C-alpha atoms as one frame of an Amber mdcrd trajectory, in Angstrom:
protein
 -56.300  70.518  17.405 -53.556  73.081  16.744 -50.054  72.289  17.904 -48.626
  74.756  20.387 -45.278  76.440  19.837 -41.932  75.563  21.404 -42.870  77.052
  24.782 -46.356  75.551  24.925 -48.381  78.747  25.140 -49.680  79.517  21.620
 -49.500  78.113  18.075 -48.007  81.329  16.641 -44.247  81.248  17.368 -43.944
  84.990  18.025 -46.887  85.071  20.429 -45.659  81.880  22.065 -42.250  83.500
  22.701 -43.775  86.731  23.981 -45.966  84.861  26.458 -42.948  82.858  27.644
 -41.009  86.105  28.065 -43.801  87.571  30.212 -43.840  84.404  32.335 -40.072
  84.599  32.768 -40.185  88.239  33.785 -42.570  87.294  36.584 -40.513  84.249
  37.524 -37.369  86.381  37.680 -39.053  88.634  40.223 -40.091  85.547  42.179
 -36.561  84.102  42.041 -35.037  87.364  43.220 -37.355  87.230  46.237 -36.718
  83.535  46.961 -40.165  82.443  45.786 -38.938  80.462  42.749 -35.989  78.218
  41.993 -33.260  80.349  40.385 -31.733  77.382  38.577 -35.053  76.550  36.907
 -35.621  80.178  35.921 -32.105  80.384  34.464 -32.734  77.174  32.525 -35.946
  78.553  31.020 -34.245  81.874  30.282 -31.441  80.077  28.498 -33.929  78.164
  26.359 -35.912  81.310  25.547 -32.755  83.136  24.500 -32.257  80.599  21.690
 -35.443  81.856  20.005 -34.729  83.706  16.745 -36.787  86.897  16.812 -36.546
  87.442  13.057 -36.821  91.217  13.354 -40.325  91.167  14.892 -40.293  94.365
  16.995 -42.316  92.955  19.884 -40.084  89.867  20.020 -36.958  92.044  19.925
 -38.297  94.022  22.880 -39.174  90.837  24.756 -35.679  89.442  24.196 -34.151
  92.680  25.508 -36.254  92.331  28.657 -35.039  88.746  29.028 -31.446  89.978
  28.830 -32.286  92.284  31.738 -33.685  89.302  33.653 -30.460  87.378  33.058
 -28.430  90.331  34.326 -30.574  90.661  37.446 -30.173  86.979  38.280 -26.424
  87.173  37.719 -25.992  90.164  40.063
């Protein structure tokens, strides 16, 4: 059995990060509408932001979207 990546979605680290980013984008929306715990979403965002994108364009774009999520939660 293949071992999943850091975020538990996929064995490929880039895909694993991108899936986590998509989950967090949805969770940010939920948190902004009081349907998810903001502290938990912030914790997961913080962990995701430690991922090194390594110049992969799709990962760079996902990280930019996560920065937007952080800004929305901080507002």
